[in-house]
Short mmCIF file of C-alpha atoms in Angstrom, two decimals:
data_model
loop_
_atom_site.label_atom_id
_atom_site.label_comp_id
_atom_site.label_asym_id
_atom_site.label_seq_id
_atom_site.Cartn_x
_atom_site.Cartn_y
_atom_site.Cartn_z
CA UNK A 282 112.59 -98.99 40.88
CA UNK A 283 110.27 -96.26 42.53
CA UNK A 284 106.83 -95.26 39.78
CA UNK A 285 105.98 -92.42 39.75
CA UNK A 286 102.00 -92.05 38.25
CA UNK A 287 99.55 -89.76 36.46
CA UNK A 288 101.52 -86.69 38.84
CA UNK A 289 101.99 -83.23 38.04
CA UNK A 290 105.32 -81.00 39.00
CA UNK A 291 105.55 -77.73 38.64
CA UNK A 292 108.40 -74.84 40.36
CA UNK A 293 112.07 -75.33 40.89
CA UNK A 294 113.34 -78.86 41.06
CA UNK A 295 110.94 -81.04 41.99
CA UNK A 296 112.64 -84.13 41.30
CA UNK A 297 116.52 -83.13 41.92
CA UNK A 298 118.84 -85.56 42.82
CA UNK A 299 116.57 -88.75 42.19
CA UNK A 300 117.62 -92.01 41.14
CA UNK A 301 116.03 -95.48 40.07
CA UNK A 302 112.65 -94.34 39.18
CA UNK A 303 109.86 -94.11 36.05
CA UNK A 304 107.45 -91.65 35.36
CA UNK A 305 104.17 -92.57 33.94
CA UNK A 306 101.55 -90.21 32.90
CA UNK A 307 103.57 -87.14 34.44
CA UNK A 308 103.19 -83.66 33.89
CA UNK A 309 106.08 -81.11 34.26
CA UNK A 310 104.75 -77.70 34.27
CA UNK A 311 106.10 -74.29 34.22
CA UNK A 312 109.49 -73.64 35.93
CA UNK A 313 113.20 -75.03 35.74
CA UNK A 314 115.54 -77.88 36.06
CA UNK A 315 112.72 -80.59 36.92
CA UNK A 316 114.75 -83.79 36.59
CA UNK A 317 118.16 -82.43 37.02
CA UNK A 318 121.48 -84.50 38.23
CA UNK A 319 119.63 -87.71 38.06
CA UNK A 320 120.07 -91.09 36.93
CA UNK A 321 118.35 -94.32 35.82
CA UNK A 322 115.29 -92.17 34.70
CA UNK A 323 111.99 -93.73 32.62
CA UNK A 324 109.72 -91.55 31.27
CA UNK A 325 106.91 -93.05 29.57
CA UNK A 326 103.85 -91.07 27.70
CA UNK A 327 105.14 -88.23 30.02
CA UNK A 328 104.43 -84.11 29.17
CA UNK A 329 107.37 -81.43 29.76
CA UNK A 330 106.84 -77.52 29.37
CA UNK A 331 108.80 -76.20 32.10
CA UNK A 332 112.41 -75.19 31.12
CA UNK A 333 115.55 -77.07 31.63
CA UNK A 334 113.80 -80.77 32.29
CA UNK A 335 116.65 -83.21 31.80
CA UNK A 336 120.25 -81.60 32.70
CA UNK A 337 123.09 -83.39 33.95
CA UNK A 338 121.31 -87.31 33.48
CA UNK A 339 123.31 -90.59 33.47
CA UNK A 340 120.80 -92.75 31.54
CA UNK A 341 117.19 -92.46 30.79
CA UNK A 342 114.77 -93.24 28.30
CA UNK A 343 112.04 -91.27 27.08
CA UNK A 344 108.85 -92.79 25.49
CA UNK A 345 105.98 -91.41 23.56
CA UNK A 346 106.22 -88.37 25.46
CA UNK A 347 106.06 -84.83 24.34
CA UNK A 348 108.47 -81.48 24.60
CA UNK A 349 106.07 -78.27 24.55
CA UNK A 350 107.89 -74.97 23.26
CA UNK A 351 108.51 -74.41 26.43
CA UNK A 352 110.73 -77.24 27.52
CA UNK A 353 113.40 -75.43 25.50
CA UNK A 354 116.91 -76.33 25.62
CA UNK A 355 115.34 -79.75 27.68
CA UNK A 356 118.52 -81.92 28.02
CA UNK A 357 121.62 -80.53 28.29
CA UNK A 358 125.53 -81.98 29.54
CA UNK A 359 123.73 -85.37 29.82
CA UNK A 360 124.52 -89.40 29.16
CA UNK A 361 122.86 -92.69 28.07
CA UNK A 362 119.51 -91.16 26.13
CA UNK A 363 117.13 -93.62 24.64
CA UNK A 364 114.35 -91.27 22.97
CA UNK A 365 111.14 -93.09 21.45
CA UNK A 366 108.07 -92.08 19.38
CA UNK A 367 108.41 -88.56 20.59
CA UNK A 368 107.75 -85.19 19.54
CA UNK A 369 109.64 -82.42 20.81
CA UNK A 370 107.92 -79.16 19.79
CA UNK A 371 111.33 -77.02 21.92
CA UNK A 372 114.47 -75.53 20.39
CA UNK A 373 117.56 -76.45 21.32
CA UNK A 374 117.72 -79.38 22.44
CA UNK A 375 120.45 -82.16 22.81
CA UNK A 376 123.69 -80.29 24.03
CA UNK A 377 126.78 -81.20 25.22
CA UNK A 378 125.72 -85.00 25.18
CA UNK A 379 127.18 -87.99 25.12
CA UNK A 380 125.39 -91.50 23.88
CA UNK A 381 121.94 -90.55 22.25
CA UNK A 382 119.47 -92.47 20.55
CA UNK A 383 116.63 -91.24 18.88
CA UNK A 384 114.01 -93.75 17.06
CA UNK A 385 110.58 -92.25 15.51
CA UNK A 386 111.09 -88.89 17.39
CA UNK A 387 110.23 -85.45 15.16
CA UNK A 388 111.09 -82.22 15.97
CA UNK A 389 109.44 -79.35 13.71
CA UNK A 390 111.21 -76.72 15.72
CA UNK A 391 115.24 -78.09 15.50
CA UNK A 392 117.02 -74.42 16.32
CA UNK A 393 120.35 -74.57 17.33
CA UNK A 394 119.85 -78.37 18.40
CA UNK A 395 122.22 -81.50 18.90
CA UNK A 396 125.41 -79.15 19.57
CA UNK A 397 128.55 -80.67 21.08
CA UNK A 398 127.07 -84.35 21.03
CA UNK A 399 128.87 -87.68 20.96
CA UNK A 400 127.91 -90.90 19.77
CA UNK A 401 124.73 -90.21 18.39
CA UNK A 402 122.10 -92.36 16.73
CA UNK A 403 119.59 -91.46 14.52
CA UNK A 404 116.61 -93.69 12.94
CA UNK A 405 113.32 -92.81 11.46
CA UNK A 406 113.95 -89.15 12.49
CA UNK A 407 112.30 -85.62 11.00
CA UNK A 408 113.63 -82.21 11.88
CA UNK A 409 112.28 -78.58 10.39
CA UNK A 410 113.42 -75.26 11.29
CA UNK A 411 116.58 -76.73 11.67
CA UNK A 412 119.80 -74.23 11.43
CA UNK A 413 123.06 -74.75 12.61
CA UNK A 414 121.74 -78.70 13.38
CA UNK A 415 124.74 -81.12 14.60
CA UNK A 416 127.50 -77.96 15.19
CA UNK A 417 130.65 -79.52 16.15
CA UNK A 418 129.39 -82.86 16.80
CA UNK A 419 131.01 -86.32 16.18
CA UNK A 420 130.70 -89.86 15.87
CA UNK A 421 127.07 -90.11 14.46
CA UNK A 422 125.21 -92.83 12.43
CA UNK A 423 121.63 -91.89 10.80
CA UNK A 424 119.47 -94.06 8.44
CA UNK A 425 115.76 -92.59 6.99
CA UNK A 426 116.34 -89.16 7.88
CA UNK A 427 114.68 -86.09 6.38
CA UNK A 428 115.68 -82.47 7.47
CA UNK A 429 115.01 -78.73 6.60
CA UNK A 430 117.36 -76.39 7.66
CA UNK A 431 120.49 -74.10 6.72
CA UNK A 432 123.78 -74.75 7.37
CA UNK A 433 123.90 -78.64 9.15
CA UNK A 434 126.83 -80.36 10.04
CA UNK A 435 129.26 -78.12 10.19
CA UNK A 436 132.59 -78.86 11.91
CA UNK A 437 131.45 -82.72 12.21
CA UNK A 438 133.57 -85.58 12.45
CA UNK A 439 132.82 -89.84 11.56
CA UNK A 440 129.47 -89.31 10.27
CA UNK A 441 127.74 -91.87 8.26
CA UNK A 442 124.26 -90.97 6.58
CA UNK A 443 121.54 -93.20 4.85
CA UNK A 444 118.66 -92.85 2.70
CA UNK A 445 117.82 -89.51 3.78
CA UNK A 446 115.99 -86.07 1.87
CA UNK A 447 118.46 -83.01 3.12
CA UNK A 448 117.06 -80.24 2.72
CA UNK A 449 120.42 -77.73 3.91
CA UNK A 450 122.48 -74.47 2.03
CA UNK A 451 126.00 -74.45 3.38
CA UNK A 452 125.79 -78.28 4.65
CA UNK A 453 128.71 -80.24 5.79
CA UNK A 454 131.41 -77.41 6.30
CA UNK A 455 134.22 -77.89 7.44
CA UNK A 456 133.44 -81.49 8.35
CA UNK A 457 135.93 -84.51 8.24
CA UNK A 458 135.28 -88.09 7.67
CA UNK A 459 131.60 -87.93 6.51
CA UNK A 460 129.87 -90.72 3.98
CA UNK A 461 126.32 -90.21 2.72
CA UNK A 462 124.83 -92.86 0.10
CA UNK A 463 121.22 -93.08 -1.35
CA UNK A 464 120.27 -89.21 -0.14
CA UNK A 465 119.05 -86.58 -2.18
CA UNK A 466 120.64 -83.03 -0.67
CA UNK A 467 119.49 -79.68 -1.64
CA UNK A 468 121.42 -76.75 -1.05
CA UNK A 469 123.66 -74.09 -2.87
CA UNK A 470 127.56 -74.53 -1.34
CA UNK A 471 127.69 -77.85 -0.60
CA UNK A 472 130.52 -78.84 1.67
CA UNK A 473 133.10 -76.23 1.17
CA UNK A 474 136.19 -77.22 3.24
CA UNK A 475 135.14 -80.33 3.75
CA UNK A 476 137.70 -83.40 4.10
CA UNK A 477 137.59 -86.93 3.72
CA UNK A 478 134.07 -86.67 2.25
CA UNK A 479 132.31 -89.52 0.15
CA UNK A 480 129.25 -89.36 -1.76
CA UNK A 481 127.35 -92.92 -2.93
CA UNK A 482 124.57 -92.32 -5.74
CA UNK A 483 122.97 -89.43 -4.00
CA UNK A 484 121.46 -86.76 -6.29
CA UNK A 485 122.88 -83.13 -5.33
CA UNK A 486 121.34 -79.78 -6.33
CA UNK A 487 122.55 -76.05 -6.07
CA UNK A 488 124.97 -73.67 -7.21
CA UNK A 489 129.28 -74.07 -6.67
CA UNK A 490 128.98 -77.12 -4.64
CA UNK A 491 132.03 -78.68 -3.19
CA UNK A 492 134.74 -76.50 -3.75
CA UNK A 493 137.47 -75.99 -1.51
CA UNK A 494 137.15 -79.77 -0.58
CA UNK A 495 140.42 -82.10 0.05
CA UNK A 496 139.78 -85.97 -0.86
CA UNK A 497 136.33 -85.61 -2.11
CA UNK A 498 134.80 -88.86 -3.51
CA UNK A 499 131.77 -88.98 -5.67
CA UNK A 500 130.65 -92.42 -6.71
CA UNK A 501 127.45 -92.76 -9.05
CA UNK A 502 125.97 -89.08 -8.01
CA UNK A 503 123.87 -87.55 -10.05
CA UNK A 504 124.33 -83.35 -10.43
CA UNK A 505 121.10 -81.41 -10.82
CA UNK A 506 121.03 -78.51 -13.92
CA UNK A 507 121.32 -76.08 -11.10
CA UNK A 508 125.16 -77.52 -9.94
CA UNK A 509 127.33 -74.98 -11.57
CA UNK A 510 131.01 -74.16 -11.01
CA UNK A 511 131.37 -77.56 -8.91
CA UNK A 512 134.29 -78.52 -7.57
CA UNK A 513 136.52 -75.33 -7.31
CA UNK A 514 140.15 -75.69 -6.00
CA UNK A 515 138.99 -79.17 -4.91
CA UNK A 516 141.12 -82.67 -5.11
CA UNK A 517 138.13 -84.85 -6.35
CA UNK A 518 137.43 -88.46 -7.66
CA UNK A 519 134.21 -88.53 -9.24
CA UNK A 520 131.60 -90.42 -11.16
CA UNK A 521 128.75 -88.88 -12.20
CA UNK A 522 125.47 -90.36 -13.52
CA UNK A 523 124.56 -87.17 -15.12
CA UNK A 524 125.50 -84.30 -17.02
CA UNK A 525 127.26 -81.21 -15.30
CA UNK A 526 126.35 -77.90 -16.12
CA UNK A 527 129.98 -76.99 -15.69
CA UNK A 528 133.31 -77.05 -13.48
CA UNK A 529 135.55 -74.58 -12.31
CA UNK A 530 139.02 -75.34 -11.19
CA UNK A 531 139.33 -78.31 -9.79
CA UNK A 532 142.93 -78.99 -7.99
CA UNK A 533 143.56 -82.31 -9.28
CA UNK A 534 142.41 -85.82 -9.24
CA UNK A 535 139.74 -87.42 -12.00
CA UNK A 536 136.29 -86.68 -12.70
CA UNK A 537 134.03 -88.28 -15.25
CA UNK A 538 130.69 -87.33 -16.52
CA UNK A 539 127.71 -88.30 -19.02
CA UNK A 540 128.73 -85.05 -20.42
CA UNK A 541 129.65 -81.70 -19.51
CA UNK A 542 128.76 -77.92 -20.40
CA UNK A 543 131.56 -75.69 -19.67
CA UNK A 544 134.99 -76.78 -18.30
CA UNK A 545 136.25 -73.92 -16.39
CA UNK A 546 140.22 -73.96 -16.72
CA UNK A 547 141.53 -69.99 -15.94
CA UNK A 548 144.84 -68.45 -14.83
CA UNK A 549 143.50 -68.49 -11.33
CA UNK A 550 143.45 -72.35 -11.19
CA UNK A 551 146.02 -73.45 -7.65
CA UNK A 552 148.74 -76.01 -8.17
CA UNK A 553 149.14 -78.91 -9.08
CA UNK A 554 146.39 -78.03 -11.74
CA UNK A 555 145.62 -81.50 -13.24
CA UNK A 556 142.61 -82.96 -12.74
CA UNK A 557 141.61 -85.39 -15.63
CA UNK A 558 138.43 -84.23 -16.65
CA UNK A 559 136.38 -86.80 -19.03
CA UNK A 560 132.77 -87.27 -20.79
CA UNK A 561 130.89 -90.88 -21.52
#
């Protein structure tokens, strides 16, 4: 494997085309498409801030390096990413990708990032800024995870989610097959036409959440003061640790509570109409 050492690149695809090689100690300055239609690609404690680095790459790993604001929208229609102790200060990033990993890596600036992307894997990860994070994407597995930013995860699919602080209004739309346990999520309208969603002893907050869900599961959740008019026109099977300020219409299925402030049952309820609602 060709190395590549304590270089700097600048201009129009400097790199194009290569194969089998590391960077170490490389700088990519100002201009586009650096490392683009590559493969096999290391780069270790490596700087980007021209546009466009990584497109169209078949395996590489990136290591302690950093993404300036203006390596935005850095890889792109790419395979195989190992990313490690990084910081990526560019928006959006991680499009249209298939196999990532991402291990220590924070990104403060997460707009309109990790669209269209398969098989992804997240670990010790921290995003801010971070609207519209994981559109459309599938197949993704993330453990200590904290994130600020509106409307996450919508359209997923097969998402599993661990010990993480979400910080998201309009989170998990529209998703299917998503299981979070031991995660605390902020954020008024939780998961409205969501399906196949399960959530293990996390604490929720905000107002109407999950409504409009099909097979909702709540096991051991505890509902923050702030959770009213849950579960509208939902099918539900809940436990909650808590009480619950109140519930509006829930399709059917059975939900049980500590206690409860205001059961919602009104002539605008949709069939079949009978949930079993019941107290401690």
């Amino acid at each position: 494997m060709e190395i590549i050492k304590d270089k700097e690149f600048g201009g129009e695809r400097p790199l194009f085309g290569t194969h089998d090689l590391t960077l170490e100690n490389v700088t990519i300055h100002a201009g586009e498409s650096a490392i683009k239609e590559c493969r096999n690609i290391n780069a270790i404690g490596c700087r980007f801030e021209g546009k466009y680095p990584f497109w169209h790459v078949d395996g590489f790993t990136i290591k302690n390096c950093l993404f300036t604001e203006g390596a935005r929208a850095a890889l792109w229609y790419s395979r195989n990413l190992t990313m490690e102790n990084t910081l990526v200060e560019a928006p959006k990033m991680f499009r249209e990708m298939d196999g990532i990993k991402l291990s220590n890596v924070r990104i403060p600036d997460a707009q309109e990032t990790l669209w269209h992307c398969r098989n992804v894997v997240l670990r010790d990860v921290e995003v801010a800024n971070a609207d519209y994070l994981f559109m459309h994407s599938e197949n993704i597995d993330i453990d200590r995870y904290r994130q600020q930013g509106n409307y996450s995860f919508q359209y997923c699919r097969n998402v599993v989610i661990r010990n993480a602080v979400l910080n998201t209004k309009d989170a998990f739309w529209g998703t299917e097959n998503v299981t979070v346990y031991d995660s605390e999520i902020t954020g008024e309208y939780l998961a409205w036409h969501s399906k196949n969603l399960r959530l293990v002893r996390c604490r929720i907050s905000g107002t109407q959440p999950l409504c409009y869900a099909e097979n909702l599961v709540l096991e051991d959740c505890v509902l923050a003061p702030d959770c009213d008019l849950a579960f509208e026109y939902s099918t539900v099977e809940a436990t909650i640790d808590s009480h619950v300020t109140s519930i509006k219409n829930p399709r059917s299925g059975h939900i049980k509570a500590r206690s409860i402030g205001e059961v919602i049952i009104d002539k605008n309820i949709k069939a079949p109409g009978d949930c079993e609602i019941v107290t401690d």
